[in-house]
PDB file of C-alpha atoms and ligand atoms in Angstrom:
ATOM      1  CA  MET A 788       0.000   0.000   0.000  1.00 94.00           C
ATOM      2  CA  GLU A 789       1.257   3.406  -0.858  1.00 96.00           C
ATOM      3  CA  LEU A 790      -0.450   6.612   0.123  1.00 97.00           C
ATOM      4  CA  ASN A 791      -0.157   9.669  -2.105  1.00 97.00           C
ATOM      5  CA  GLU A 792       2.010  12.163  -0.221  1.00 95.00           C
ATOM      6  CA  ASN A 793       0.326  14.966  -2.169  1.00 96.00           C
ATOM      7  CA  ALA A 794      -3.116  14.117  -0.842  1.00 97.00           C
ATOM      8  CA  GLN A 795      -4.403  16.632   1.660  1.00 97.00           C
ATOM      9  CA  VAL A 796      -5.349  15.252   5.068  1.00 97.00           C
ATOM     10  CA  ASP A 797      -8.777  16.600   6.020  1.00 97.00           C
ATOM     11  CA  THR A 798      -8.681  16.767   9.802  1.00 97.00           C
ATOM     12  CA  SER A 799     -12.212  18.178  10.001  1.00 97.00           C
ATOM     13  CA  GLN A 800     -13.381  14.575   9.651  1.00 97.00           C
ATOM     14  CA  VAL A 801     -11.868  13.624  12.981  1.00 97.00           C
ATOM     15  CA  ASP A 802     -12.239  14.936  16.484  1.00 96.00           C
ATOM     16  CA  ASP A 803      -9.033  14.785  18.471  1.00 96.00           C
ATOM     17  CA  ARG A 804      -9.894  14.295  22.122  1.00 95.00           C
ATOM     18  CA  ARG A 805      -6.563  12.910  23.242  1.00 94.00           C
ATOM     19  CA  GLY A 806      -5.754  15.932  25.345  1.00 76.00           C
ATOM     20  CA  SER A 807      -3.558  18.935  24.802  1.00 38.00           C
ATOM     21  CA  GLY A 808      -0.441  16.964  23.966  1.00 36.00           C
ATOM     22  CA  GLY A 809      -2.261  15.117  21.249  1.00 36.00           C
ATOM     23  CA  GLY A 810       0.018  12.280  22.159  1.00 36.00           C
ATOM     24  CA  GLY A 811      -1.422   9.008  23.245  1.00 38.00           C
ATOM     25  CA  GLY A 812       0.423   5.961  22.128  1.00 37.00           C
ATOM     26  CA  LEU A 813       2.088   5.417  25.471  1.00 36.00           C
ATOM     27  CA  GLY A 814       0.826   1.921  25.866  1.00 35.00           C
ATOM     28  CA  ILE A 815      -2.354   0.026  26.287  1.00 34.00           C
ATOM     29  CA  PRO A 816      -4.331   1.072  29.323  1.00 35.00           C
ATOM     30  CA  ILE A 817      -5.658  -2.247  30.510  1.00 29.00           C
ATOM     31  CA  PRO A 818      -6.653  -1.929  34.165  1.00 34.00           C
ATOM     32  CA  GLY A 819      -4.702  -4.050  36.595  1.00 29.00           C
ATOM     33  CA  GLY A 820      -1.818  -4.582  34.252  1.00 27.00           C
ATOM     34  CA  GLY A 821      -3.843  -6.367  31.649  1.00 27.00           C
ATOM     35  CA  GLY A 822      -2.900  -9.899  30.919  1.00 23.00           C
ATOM     36  CA  ILE A 823      -4.348 -12.103  28.298  1.00 20.00           C
ATOM     37  CA  VAL A 824      -7.864 -12.171  29.734  1.00 29.00           C
ATOM     38  CA  GLY A 825      -8.223  -8.435  29.804  1.00 33.00           C
ATOM     39  CA  ILE A 826      -6.875  -8.174  26.337  1.00 38.00           C
ATOM     40  CA  VAL A 827      -9.057 -10.950  25.055  1.00 40.00           C
ATOM     41  CA  ILE A 828     -12.069  -9.201  26.504  1.00 42.00           C
ATOM     42  CA  ALA A 829     -10.887  -6.012  24.866  1.00 43.00           C
ATOM     43  CA  VAL A 830     -10.651  -7.673  21.519  1.00 44.00           C
ATOM     44  CA  LEU A 831     -13.869  -9.624  21.934  1.00 43.00           C
ATOM     45  CA  VAL A 832     -15.855  -6.454  21.943  1.00 44.00           C
ATOM     46  CA  ALA A 833     -13.567  -4.739  19.494  1.00 44.00           C
ATOM     47  CA  LEU A 834     -15.169  -3.703  16.252  1.00 46.00           C
ATOM     48  CA  VAL A 835     -18.528  -3.876  17.919  1.00 44.00           C
ATOM     49  CA  GLY A 836     -21.277  -1.939  16.240  1.00 42.00           C
ATOM     50  CA  GLY A 837     -22.526   0.115  19.115  1.00 41.00           C
ATOM     51  CA  GLY A 838     -24.988  -1.329  21.562  1.00 40.00           C
ATOM     52  CA  PHE A 839     -22.159  -2.537  23.726  1.00 39.00           C
ATOM     53  CA  GLY A 840     -24.319  -2.589  26.802  1.00 39.00           C
ATOM     54  CA  LEU A 841     -23.727   0.935  28.003  1.00 39.00           C
ATOM     55  CA  ASN A 842     -26.518   3.276  28.887  1.00 36.00           C
ATOM     56  CA  ALA A 843     -27.652   5.152  25.869  1.00 37.00           C
ATOM     57  CA  MET A 844     -27.951   8.914  25.878  1.00 36.00           C
ATOM     58  CA  ASN A 845     -26.482   9.806  29.198  1.00 38.00           C
ATOM     59  CA  GLY A 846     -25.422  13.186  28.041  1.00 40.00           C
ATOM     60  CA  GLY A 847     -21.998  12.312  26.738  1.00 44.00           C
ATOM     61  CA  GLY A 848     -20.677  12.769  23.262  1.00 46.00           C
ATOM     62  CA  ALA A 849     -21.323  16.460  22.996  1.00 50.00           C
ATOM     63  CA  GLU A 850     -17.851  17.603  23.890  1.00 67.00           C
ATOM     64  CA  SER A 851     -15.384  18.061  21.129  1.00 79.00           C
ATOM     65  CA  GLY A 852     -11.640  18.110  21.040  1.00 84.00           C
ATOM     66  CA  ASP A 853      -9.099  20.584  19.831  1.00 88.00           C
ATOM     67  CA  ASN A 854      -7.794  19.660  16.398  1.00 93.00           C
ATOM     68  CA  THR A 855      -5.299  22.511  16.153  1.00 94.00           C
ATOM     69  CA  SER A 856      -2.153  20.496  16.774  1.00 94.00           C
ATOM     70  CA  LEU A 857      -3.355  17.600  14.637  1.00 96.00           C
ATOM     71  CA  THR A 858      -4.139  19.944  11.764  1.00 96.00           C
ATOM     72  CA  GLN A 859      -0.674  21.488  11.961  1.00 96.00           C
ATOM     73  CA  LYS A 860       1.012  18.120  12.132  1.00 96.00           C
ATOM     74  CA  CYS A 861      -0.987  16.697   9.225  1.00 97.00           C
ATOM     75  CA  SER A 862      -0.238  19.597   6.902  1.00 95.00           C
ATOM     76  CA  ALA A 863       3.523  19.115   7.289  1.00 95.00           C
ATOM     77  CA  ASP A 864       5.587  17.502   4.550  1.00 92.00           C
ATOM     78  CA  ASP A 865       6.152  14.242   6.334  1.00 93.00           C
ATOM     79  CA  ALA A 866       2.599  14.019   7.683  1.00 96.00           C
ATOM     80  CA  LEU A 867       2.043  10.510   6.419  1.00 96.00           C
ATOM     81  CA  LYS A 868       4.773   9.186   8.671  1.00 96.00           C
ATOM     82  CA  GLN A 869       2.402   9.906  11.543  1.00 96.00           C
ATOM     83  CA  LEU A 870      -0.090   7.252  12.601  1.00 97.00           C
ATOM     84  CA  ASP A 871      -2.842   9.763  13.394  1.00 97.00           C
ATOM     85  CA  CYS A 872      -2.470  11.607  10.075  1.00 98.00           C
ATOM     86  CA  ARG A 873      -2.536   8.365   8.118  1.00 98.00           C
ATOM     87  CA  ASN A 874      -5.620   7.247   9.976  1.00 98.00           C
ATOM     88  CA  THR A 875      -7.294  10.566   9.255  1.00 98.00           C
ATOM     89  CA  LEU A 876      -6.533  10.035   5.578  1.00 98.00           C
ATOM     90  CA  TYR A 877      -8.047   6.535   5.751  1.00 98.00           C
ATOM     91  CA  VAL A 878     -11.192   8.085   7.188  1.00 98.00           C
ATOM     92  CA  ASN A 879     -11.161  10.612   4.322  1.00 98.00           C
ATOM     93  CA  SER A 880     -10.923   7.793   1.782  1.00 98.00           C
ATOM     94  CA  ILE A 881     -13.671   5.694   3.365  1.00 98.00           C
ATOM     95  CA  GLN A 882     -16.057   8.642   3.499  1.00 98.00           C
ATOM     96  CA  ALA A 883     -15.182   9.736  -0.048  1.00 98.00           C
ATOM     97  CA  TYR A 884     -16.127   6.232  -1.152  1.00 98.00           C
ATOM     98  CA  TRP A 885     -19.506   6.243   0.589  1.00 98.00           C
ATOM     99  CA  ARG A 886     -20.306   9.767  -0.581  1.00 98.00           C
ATOM    100  CA  THR A 887     -20.470   8.273  -4.057  1.00 98.00           C
ATOM    101  CA  ALA A 888     -21.475   4.686  -3.379  1.00 98.00           C
ATOM    102  CA  LEU A 889     -24.430   5.298  -1.060  1.00 98.00           C
ATOM    103  CA  PRO A 890     -26.426   7.404  -3.555  1.00 98.00           C
ATOM    104  CA  GLU A 891     -25.282   5.258  -6.459  1.00 98.00           C
ATOM    105  CA  ARG A 892     -26.028   1.858  -4.989  1.00 97.00           C
ATOM    106  CA  PHE A 893     -28.728   2.578  -2.390  1.00 97.00           C
ATOM    107  CA  GLY A 894     -30.270   5.847  -3.529  1.00 98.00           C
ATOM    108  CA  GLU A 895     -29.484   7.507  -0.191  1.00 97.00           C
ATOM    109  CA  GLN A 896     -27.447  10.605   0.581  1.00 97.00           C
ATOM    110  CA  TYR A 897     -24.364   9.974   2.652  1.00 98.00           C
ATOM    111  CA  GLN A 898     -24.136  11.895   5.928  1.00 98.00           C
ATOM    112  CA  PRO A 899     -20.548  12.248   7.111  1.00 97.00           C
ATOM    113  CA  SER A 900     -19.505  10.972  10.519  1.00 97.00           C
ATOM    114  CA  ARG A 901     -16.384  12.032  12.354  1.00 97.00           C
ATOM    115  CA  THR A 902     -13.942   9.684  14.019  1.00 97.00           C
ATOM    116  CA  VAL A 903     -13.043  10.546  17.594  1.00 96.00           C
ATOM    117  CA  PHE A 904      -9.426   9.859  18.580  1.00 97.00           C
ATOM    118  CA  PHE A 905      -9.307   9.322  22.323  1.00 94.00           C
ATOM    119  CA  SER A 906      -6.899   7.941  24.850  1.00 93.00           C
ATOM    120  CA  GLN A 907      -7.941   5.720  27.725  1.00 88.00           C
ATOM    121  CA  GLY A 908     -11.519   6.879  28.238  1.00 90.00           C
ATOM    122  CA  VAL A 909     -14.188   8.893  26.479  1.00 92.00           C
ATOM    123  CA  ASN A 910     -17.728  10.133  26.953  1.00 92.00           C
ATOM    124  CA  THR A 911     -19.987   9.091  24.116  1.00 92.00           C
ATOM    125  CA  GLY A 912     -23.655   9.307  23.229  1.00 92.00           C
ATOM    126  CA  CYS A 913     -23.718   5.608  24.135  1.00 90.00           C
ATOM    127  CA  GLY A 914     -22.181   6.150  27.562  1.00 89.00           C
ATOM    128  CA  GLN A 915     -18.707   6.233  29.054  1.00 89.00           C
ATOM    129  CA  ALA A 916     -16.265   3.920  27.311  1.00 88.00           C
ATOM    130  CA  ASP A 917     -12.654   3.033  27.892  1.00 88.00           C
ATOM    131  CA  SER A 918     -10.014   1.823  25.490  1.00 88.00           C
ATOM    132  CA  GLY A 919     -10.611  -1.760  26.535  1.00 84.00           C
ATOM    133  CA  VAL A 920     -13.751  -1.948  24.416  1.00 83.00           C
ATOM    134  CA  GLY A 921     -11.752  -1.411  21.243  1.00 88.00           C
ATOM    135  CA  PRO A 922     -12.902   0.758  18.357  1.00 92.00           C
ATOM    136  CA  PHE A 923     -16.658   1.147  18.018  1.00 92.00           C
ATOM    137  CA  TYR A 924     -19.439   3.092  16.359  1.00 93.00           C
ATOM    138  CA  CYS A 925     -22.068   4.810  18.494  1.00 93.00           C
ATOM    139  CA  PRO A 926     -25.435   5.094  16.691  1.00 93.00           C
ATOM    140  CA  ALA A 927     -26.718   7.589  19.284  1.00 93.00           C
ATOM    141  CA  ASP A 928     -24.218  10.286  18.304  1.00 95.00           C
ATOM    142  CA  ASP A 929     -23.219   8.913  14.876  1.00 95.00           C
ATOM    143  CA  LEU A 930     -19.525   8.907  15.691  1.00 96.00           C
ATOM    144  CA  VAL A 931     -16.728   6.366  15.317  1.00 96.00           C
ATOM    145  CA  TYR A 932     -14.443   6.070  18.353  1.00 94.00           C
ATOM    146  CA  ILE A 933     -10.901   4.747  18.404  1.00 95.00           C
ATOM    147  CA  ASP A 934      -7.926   4.767  20.703  1.00 94.00           C
ATOM    148  CA  LEU A 935      -5.143   4.351  18.163  1.00 95.00           C
ATOM    149  CA  THR A 936      -3.153   2.190  20.572  1.00 93.00           C
ATOM    150  CA  PHE A 937      -5.660  -0.540  19.650  1.00 92.00           C
ATOM    151  CA  TYR A 938      -3.544  -1.336  16.607  1.00 93.00           C
ATOM    152  CA  GLN A 939      -0.691  -2.264  18.884  1.00 93.00           C
ATOM    153  CA  THR A 940      -3.036  -4.642  20.716  1.00 89.00           C
ATOM    154  CA  LEU A 941      -4.031  -6.169  17.401  1.00 89.00           C
ATOM    155  CA  ALA A 942      -0.411  -6.704  16.449  1.00 91.00           C
ATOM    156  CA  ASP A 943       0.948  -7.783  19.825  1.00 90.00           C
ATOM    157  CA  GLN A 944      -1.884  -9.906  21.111  1.00 86.00           C
ATOM    158  CA  LEU A 945      -3.414 -11.277  17.956  1.00 85.00           C
ATOM    159  CA  GLY A 946      -0.515 -11.152  15.562  1.00 86.00           C
ATOM    160  CA  ALA A 947      -2.581  -9.083  13.168  1.00 87.00           C
ATOM    161  CA  GLU A 948       0.205  -6.976  11.823  1.00 87.00           C
ATOM    162  CA  GLY A 949       0.448  -4.926   8.711  1.00 90.00           C
ATOM    163  CA  GLU A 950      -0.676  -1.423   8.021  1.00 94.00           C
ATOM    164  CA  PHE A 951      -3.756  -2.419   6.072  1.00 96.00           C
ATOM    165  CA  ALA A 952      -5.361  -3.792   9.238  1.00 94.00           C
ATOM    166  CA  GLN A 953      -5.881  -0.139  10.157  1.00 95.00           C
ATOM    167  CA  PRO A 954      -8.060   1.033   7.270  1.00 97.00           C
ATOM    168  CA  TYR A 955      -9.889  -2.311   7.502  1.00 95.00           C
ATOM    169  CA  VAL A 956     -10.819  -1.589  11.125  1.00 95.00           C
ATOM    170  CA  LEU A 957     -11.983   1.931  10.248  1.00 97.00           C
ATOM    171  CA  ALA A 958     -13.877   0.779   7.163  1.00 97.00           C
ATOM    172  CA  HIS A 959     -15.651  -1.821   9.314  1.00 96.00           C
ATOM    173  CA  GLU A 960     -16.756   0.903  11.765  1.00 96.00           C
ATOM    174  CA  TYR A 961     -17.932   3.134   8.920  1.00 98.00           C
ATOM    175  CA  GLY A 962     -19.829   0.105   7.673  1.00 97.00           C
ATOM    176  CA  HIS A 963     -21.841   0.391  10.898  1.00 96.00           C
ATOM    177  CA  HIS A 964     -22.429   4.063  10.184  1.00 97.00           C
ATOM    178  CA  VAL A 965     -23.805   3.120   6.771  1.00 98.00           C
ATOM    179  CA  GLN A 966     -26.051   0.519   8.431  1.00 97.00           C
ATOM    180  CA  ASP A 967     -27.267   3.285  10.711  1.00 96.00           C
ATOM    181  CA  LEU A 968     -27.991   5.596   7.754  1.00 98.00           C
ATOM    182  CA  LEU A 969     -29.824   2.834   5.880  1.00 97.00           C
ATOM    183  CA  GLY A 970     -31.891   1.860   8.926  1.00 97.00           C
ATOM    184  CA  THR A 971     -30.424  -1.662   8.963  1.00 97.00           C
ATOM    185  CA  GLU A 972     -29.100  -1.257  12.475  1.00 94.00           C
ATOM    186  CA  ALA A 973     -32.476  -0.111  13.871  1.00 95.00           C
ATOM    187  CA  GLN A 974     -34.338  -2.904  12.075  1.00 96.00           C
ATOM    188  CA  MET A 975     -31.905  -5.419  13.451  1.00 95.00           C
ATOM    189  CA  ARG A 976     -32.333  -4.120  17.036  1.00 93.00           C
ATOM    190  CA  ARG A 977     -36.130  -4.366  16.710  1.00 95.00           C
ATOM    191  CA  GLN A 978     -35.781  -7.889  15.384  1.00 95.00           C
ATOM    192  CA  GLN A 979     -33.585  -8.768  18.359  1.00 94.00           C
ATOM    193  CA  GLN A 980     -36.277  -7.533  20.711  1.00 95.00           C
ATOM    194  CA  ARG A 981     -38.969  -9.559  18.961  1.00 96.00           C
ATOM    195  CA  ASP A 982     -36.795 -12.646  18.925  1.00 94.00           C
ATOM    196  CA  PRO A 983     -34.267 -12.599  21.768  1.00 94.00           C
ATOM    197  CA  ASP A 984     -33.169 -16.167  21.033  1.00 94.00           C
ATOM    198  CA  SER A 985     -31.697 -15.039  17.750  1.00 93.00           C
ATOM    199  CA  ALA A 986     -30.068 -11.892  19.155  1.00 93.00           C
ATOM    200  CA  ASN A 987     -26.531 -13.222  18.717  1.00 92.00           C
ATOM    201  CA  ALA A 988     -27.191 -14.617  15.260  1.00 94.00           C
ATOM    202  CA  LEU A 989     -28.555 -11.224  14.185  1.00 94.00           C
ATOM    203  CA  SER A 990     -25.556  -9.461  15.662  1.00 93.00           C
ATOM    204  CA  VAL A 991     -23.271 -11.729  13.643  1.00 94.00           C
ATOM    205  CA  LYS A 992     -25.122 -10.786  10.455  1.00 96.00           C
ATOM    206  CA  LEU A 993     -24.705  -7.097  11.212  1.00 95.00           C
ATOM    207  CA  GLU A 994     -20.997  -7.543  11.870  1.00 94.00           C
ATOM    208  CA  LEU A 995     -20.406  -9.628   8.767  1.00 96.00           C
ATOM    209  CA  GLN A 996     -22.178  -7.028   6.675  1.00 97.00           C
ATOM    210  CA  ALA A 997     -19.831  -4.364   8.086  1.00 96.00           C
ATOM    211  CA  ASP A 998     -16.889  -6.592   7.083  1.00 96.00           C
ATOM    212  CA  CYS A 999     -18.348  -6.929   3.597  1.00 98.00           C
ATOM    213  CA  TYR A1000     -18.790  -3.151   3.342  1.00 98.00           C
ATOM    214  CA  ALA A1001     -15.132  -2.803   4.352  1.00 97.00           C
ATOM    215  CA  GLY A1002     -14.244  -5.140   1.491  1.00 98.00           C
ATOM    216  CA  ALA A1003     -16.284  -3.064  -0.960  1.00 98.00           C
ATOM    217  CA  TRP A1004     -14.406   0.048   0.165  1.00 98.00           C
ATOM    218  CA  ALA A1005     -11.045  -1.758  -0.203  1.00 98.00           C
ATOM    219  CA  LYS A1006     -11.874  -2.647  -3.792  1.00 98.00           C
ATOM    220  CA  ASN A1007     -12.712   0.956  -4.628  1.00 98.00           C
ATOM    221  CA  ALA A1008     -10.206   2.739  -2.384  1.00 98.00           C
ATOM    222  CA  THR A1009      -7.695   3.511  -5.115  1.00 98.00           C
ATOM    223  CA  GLY A1010     -10.425   5.524  -6.833  1.00 98.00           C
ATOM    224  CA  THR A1011     -10.956   7.822  -3.833  1.00 98.00           C
ATOM    225  CA  ALA A1012      -9.586  11.355  -3.775  1.00 98.00           C
ATOM    226  CA  ASP A1013      -9.229  14.345  -1.475  1.00 97.00           C
ATOM    227  CA  GLU A1014     -11.242  17.529  -1.951  1.00 95.00           C
ATOM    228  CA  GLN A1015      -8.815  18.804  -4.567  1.00 96.00           C
ATOM    229  CA  GLY A1016      -9.175  15.611  -6.542  1.00 97.00           C
ATOM    230  CA  GLN A1017      -5.782  14.189  -5.527  1.00 98.00           C
ATOM    231  CA  LYS A1018      -5.854  10.417  -5.290  1.00 98.00           C
ATOM    232  CA  ILE A1019      -5.501   9.226  -1.689  1.00 98.00           C
ATOM    233  CA  PHE A1020      -3.843   5.894  -2.484  1.00 98.00           C
ATOM    234  CA  LYS A1021      -1.135   5.379  -5.056  1.00 97.00           C
ATOM    235  CA  SER A1022      -1.551   1.652  -4.806  1.00 97.00           C
ATOM    236  CA  ILE A1023      -3.124  -1.154  -2.822  1.00 97.00           C
ATOM    237  CA  THR A1024      -1.586  -4.564  -3.371  1.00 97.00           C
ATOM    238  CA  GLU A1025      -2.805  -8.122  -3.049  1.00 96.00           C
ATOM    239  CA  GLN A1026      -0.607  -8.318   0.021  1.00 96.00           C
ATOM    240  CA  ASP A1027      -2.598  -5.505   1.646  1.00 96.00           C
ATOM    241  CA  ILE A1028      -5.833  -7.321   0.957  1.00 96.00           C
ATOM    242  CA  ALA A1029      -4.307 -10.487   2.367  1.00 95.00           C
ATOM    243  CA  GLN A1030      -3.469  -8.525   5.540  1.00 93.00           C
ATOM    244  CA  ALA A1031      -7.064  -7.356   5.884  1.00 93.00           C
ATOM    245  CA  ILE A1032      -8.304 -10.913   5.406  1.00 93.00           C
ATOM    246  CA  ASP A1033      -5.757 -12.144   7.907  1.00 92.00           C
ATOM    247  CA  THR A1034      -6.989  -9.575  10.444  1.00 92.00           C
ATOM    248  CA  ALA A1035     -10.617 -10.554   9.799  1.00 90.00           C
ATOM    249  CA  GLU A1036      -9.676 -14.173  10.488  1.00 89.00           C
ATOM    250  CA  LYS A1037      -7.745 -13.378  13.633  1.00 89.00           C
ATOM    251  CA  ILE A1038     -10.639 -11.509  15.205  1.00 88.00           C
ATOM    252  CA  GLY A1039     -13.172 -14.235  14.424  1.00 89.00           C
ATOM    253  CA  ASP A1040     -15.072 -15.327  17.527  1.00 87.00           C
ATOM    254  CA  ASP A1041     -13.710 -18.866  17.326  1.00 90.00           C
ATOM    255  CA  ALA A1042     -10.120 -17.657  16.940  1.00 88.00           C
ATOM    256  CA  ILE A1043     -10.491 -15.454  20.007  1.00 84.00           C
ATOM    257  CA  SER A1044     -12.013 -18.285  22.071  1.00 86.00           C
ATOM    258  CA  LYS A1045      -9.176 -20.593  21.082  1.00 88.00           C
ATOM    259  CA  ARG A1046      -6.531 -18.058  21.979  1.00 84.00           C
ATOM    260  CA  ALA A1047      -8.135 -17.690  25.392  1.00 83.00           C
ATOM    261  CA  ASN A1048      -8.387 -21.455  25.819  1.00 86.00           C
ATOM    262  CA  ARG A1049     -12.116 -21.195  26.042  1.00 87.00           C
ATOM    263  CA  PRO A1050     -14.514 -23.620  24.376  1.00 88.00           C
ATOM    264  CA  VAL A1051     -15.713 -22.579  20.961  1.00 90.00           C
ATOM    265  CA  ASN A1052     -19.465 -22.194  21.131  1.00 89.00           C
ATOM    266  CA  PRO A1053     -21.008 -20.904  17.907  1.00 90.00           C
ATOM    267  CA  GLU A1054     -24.218 -19.943  19.728  1.00 89.00           C
ATOM    268  CA  GLU A1055     -22.252 -17.371  21.667  1.00 88.00           C
ATOM    269  CA  PHE A1056     -20.721 -15.802  18.592  1.00 87.00           C
ATOM    270  CA  THR A1057     -21.525 -12.121  18.178  1.00 87.00           C
ATOM    271  CA  HIS A1058     -19.161 -11.142  15.359  1.00 91.00           C
ATOM    272  CA  GLY A1059     -18.852 -14.313  13.299  1.00 91.00           C
ATOM    273  CA  SER A1060     -16.299 -17.058  12.901  1.00 93.00           C
ATOM    274  CA  SER A1061     -12.934 -16.530  11.268  1.00 93.00           C
ATOM    275  CA  GLU A1062     -14.162 -18.288   8.168  1.00 95.00           C
ATOM    276  CA  GLN A1063     -17.300 -16.116   7.979  1.00 95.00           C
ATOM    277  CA  ARG A1064     -15.427 -12.876   8.508  1.00 95.00           C
ATOM    278  CA  LYS A1065     -12.916 -13.799   5.857  1.00 95.00           C
ATOM    279  CA  GLN A1066     -15.683 -14.881   3.500  1.00 97.00           C
ATOM    280  CA  TRP A1067     -17.728 -11.676   3.796  1.00 97.00           C
ATOM    281  CA  PHE A1068     -14.806  -9.291   3.573  1.00 97.00           C
ATOM    282  CA  THR A1069     -13.731 -11.199   0.469  1.00 97.00           C
ATOM    283  CA  LYS A1070     -17.211 -11.029  -0.992  1.00 98.00           C
ATOM    284  CA  GLY A1071     -17.282  -7.251  -0.656  1.00 98.00           C
ATOM    285  CA  TYR A1072     -13.807  -7.026  -2.099  1.00 97.00           C
ATOM    286  CA  THR A1073     -14.476  -9.351  -5.002  1.00 98.00           C
ATOM    287  CA  THR A1074     -17.722  -7.738  -6.110  1.00 98.00           C
ATOM    288  CA  GLY A1075     -16.774  -4.193  -5.088  1.00 98.00           C
ATOM    289  CA  ASP A1076     -20.507  -3.722  -4.676  1.00 98.00           C
ATOM    290  CA  PRO A1077     -21.992  -3.155  -1.198  1.00 98.00           C
ATOM    291  CA  LYS A1078     -25.375  -4.240  -2.516  1.00 97.00           C
ATOM    292  CA  THR A1079     -24.083  -7.781  -2.546  1.00 97.00           C
ATOM    293  CA  CYS A1080     -23.447  -7.644   1.222  1.00 98.00           C
ATOM    294  CA  ASP A1081     -26.789  -9.239   2.007  1.00 97.00           C
ATOM    295  CA  THR A1082     -25.844 -11.135   5.139  1.00 97.00           C
ATOM    296  CA  PHE A1083     -29.447 -10.967   6.358  1.00 96.00           C
ATOM    297  CA  GLY A1084     -30.716 -12.729   3.253  1.00 93.00           C
ATOM    298  CA  GLY A1085     -33.926 -10.745   3.315  1.00 80.00           C
ATOM    299  CA  SER A1086     -34.652 -11.788   6.909  1.00 82.00           C
ATOM    300  CA  LEU A1087     -34.994  -8.270   8.311  1.00 83.00           C
TER     301      LEU A1087
HETATM  302 ZN1   ZN B 175     -18.562  -4.193  14.232  1.00 92.74          ZN
END
């Protein structure tokens, strides 16, 4: 993967709430020193599509950060050496894709959603969250939340290395935003209430669809551009796609259970097995068409 160093990083699409230093990245704040259980729990709920059991609408999410230092940093010549600037550019690419694809393929206008960079803990429209929950989308305030140190957890604890894991994670979360815009998420929650026995199975379908949407973005990412029309990616290789697929496999529910030496129980899956996650990301990537991401098979 090669980013275009001439592409302009649009920091208005993120909300930097990491504090005045804008630093972060000092390690993974797992309470009590962490350990494999804490980290497994962190990753279990990683990439969750909102609804992570926190109280909705408790007044959080309204605050916003100060992007001044991020904006300065990301307009410098070597901006793309910086993790936060690169991630901002990934967000720019993902949203540029949906700005075109949503009207084209679903007949709906795309509404942008910012990504909140936070460190350790954050107030959201879905309640207070800490880094342990991993990146997530909150449907109550329409924002994506990520502590960028999560990528280190992915690499260290799950062996999911490679830069392309990062845009995959973000594209998955924006997939949840698209589900929110299309009403899929709300329909799925209603269906869960009507049929609690199938709540986990429905959650899996929502997650797999977000993986498939991420695949559709990956296929079209080299066509995305900044506001001046500069291409964001110079190239995305088969190796990058393989890294995304590898990440999808490593965060499958069965893979996580095995790593934690817990029994693999498909009925408890909430995000899908490794095989399913790989399969749906690949489907989105192969077709390049989010319309083919019909994980619900007309069951909503
Ligand atoms: Zn998810």
